Amino acid sequence: FPQSINFGTLKKGRTFQQTVVVKPENPGSFTIRSVDARAPFITVGHPTRSKSVPGAWEVPVKIDPSSVRPGRIYEMIQIRTDLTIQPLVVVRVIGSVVE
């Protein structure tokens, strides 16, 4: 599972999007039950099965830095799965907001 997603420099006035690819070491069949952003300026889209990475899921993550003070951001999203060994995955969302 990914531990973080780095958005780099986030310039106010624009929206930024990246995709988190979620794939356990032994993919088998698993399902993402829910995804929650821990900050109001982060939006997560609906998880879908990856077309390019077998056994993986993709989760779009969008940031709108317009309401964020300039400086570093260090937030989290929580991904809940049906895996008994790892039912909760926390992915850090990092970047730097500039005017």
PDB file of C-alpha atoms in Angstrom, residues 16-61:
ATOM      1  CA  PHE A  16      -4.652  19.471  -8.319  1.00  0.00           C
ATOM      2  CA  GLN A  17      -5.407  15.779  -8.751  1.00  0.00           C
ATOM      3  CA  GLN A  18      -3.455  12.548  -8.379  1.00  0.00           C
ATOM      4  CA  THR A  19      -4.465   8.916  -8.204  1.00  0.00           C
ATOM      5  CA  VAL A  20      -3.591   6.605  -5.317  1.00  0.00           C
ATOM      6  CA  VAL A  21      -3.084   3.000  -6.441  1.00  0.00           C
ATOM      7  CA  VAL A  22      -3.969   0.539  -3.662  1.00  0.00           C
ATOM      8  CA  LYS A  23      -2.612  -2.988  -4.021  1.00  0.00           C
ATOM      9  CA  PRO A  24      -1.793  -5.333  -1.134  1.00  0.00           C
ATOM     10  CA  GLU A  25       1.179  -7.699  -1.274  1.00  0.00           C
ATOM     11  CA  ASN A  26      -1.172 -10.639  -1.895  1.00  0.00           C
ATOM     12  CA  PRO A  27      -3.940  -9.009  -3.925  1.00  0.00           C
ATOM     13  CA  GLY A  28      -6.273 -11.989  -4.333  1.00  0.00           C
ATOM     14  CA  SER A  29      -9.641 -10.311  -4.266  1.00  0.00           C
ATOM     15  CA  PHE A  30     -10.272  -7.408  -1.948  1.00  0.00           C
ATOM     16  CA  THR A  31     -12.630  -4.471  -1.911  1.00  0.00           C
ATOM     17  CA  ILE A  32     -12.302  -0.885  -0.786  1.00  0.00           C
ATOM     18  CA  ARG A  33     -15.259  -0.202   1.509  1.00  0.00           C
ATOM     19  CA  SER A  34     -14.812   3.541   2.006  1.00  0.00           C
ATOM     20  CA  VAL A  35     -12.383   6.416   1.613  1.00  0.00           C
ATOM     21  CA  ASP A  36     -12.407   9.481   3.855  1.00  0.00           C
ATOM     22  CA  ALA A  37     -10.411  12.694   3.630  1.00  0.00           C
ATOM     23  CA  ARG A  38      -9.370  14.199   6.951  1.00  0.00           C
ATOM     24  CA  ALA A  39      -9.263  17.807   5.650  1.00  0.00           C
ATOM     25  CA  PRO A  40     -12.034  19.893   4.030  1.00  0.00           C
ATOM     26  CA  PHE A  41      -9.850  20.971   1.085  1.00  0.00           C
ATOM     27  CA  ILE A  42      -9.167  17.342   0.045  1.00  0.00           C
ATOM     28  CA  THR A  43     -11.776  15.481  -2.007  1.00  0.00           C
ATOM     29  CA  VAL A  44     -11.568  11.764  -2.717  1.00  0.00           C
ATOM     30  CA  GLY A  45     -13.371  10.227  -5.654  1.00  0.00           C
ATOM     31  CA  HIS A  46     -15.057   6.862  -5.973  1.00  0.00           C
ATOM     32  CA  PRO A  47     -12.572   3.928  -5.867  1.00  0.00           C
ATOM     33  CA  THR A  48     -12.471   1.845  -9.054  1.00  0.00           C
ATOM     34  CA  ARG A  49     -10.669  -1.336 -10.034  1.00  0.00           C
ATOM     35  CA  SER A  50      -7.449  -0.475 -11.834  1.00  0.00           C
ATOM     36  CA  LYS A  51      -7.335  -1.165 -15.557  1.00  0.00           C
ATOM     37  CA  SER A  52      -3.535  -0.873 -15.679  1.00  0.00           C
ATOM     38  CA  VAL A  53      -2.431  -2.629 -12.452  1.00  0.00           C
ATOM     39  CA  PRO A  54      -3.879  -6.153 -11.996  1.00  0.00           C
ATOM     40  CA  GLY A  55      -5.403  -6.743  -8.544  1.00  0.00           C
ATOM     41  CA  ALA A  56      -5.285  -3.058  -7.596  1.00  0.00           C
ATOM     42  CA  TRP A  57      -7.783  -0.265  -6.989  1.00  0.00           C
ATOM     43  CA  GLU A  58      -7.408   3.402  -7.910  1.00  0.00           C
ATOM     44  CA  VAL A  59      -8.641   6.307  -5.785  1.00  0.00           C
ATOM     45  CA  PRO A  60      -8.626   9.847  -7.245  1.00  0.00           C
ATOM     46  CA  VAL A  61      -7.511  12.507  -4.757  1.00  0.00           C
TER      47      VAL A  61
END
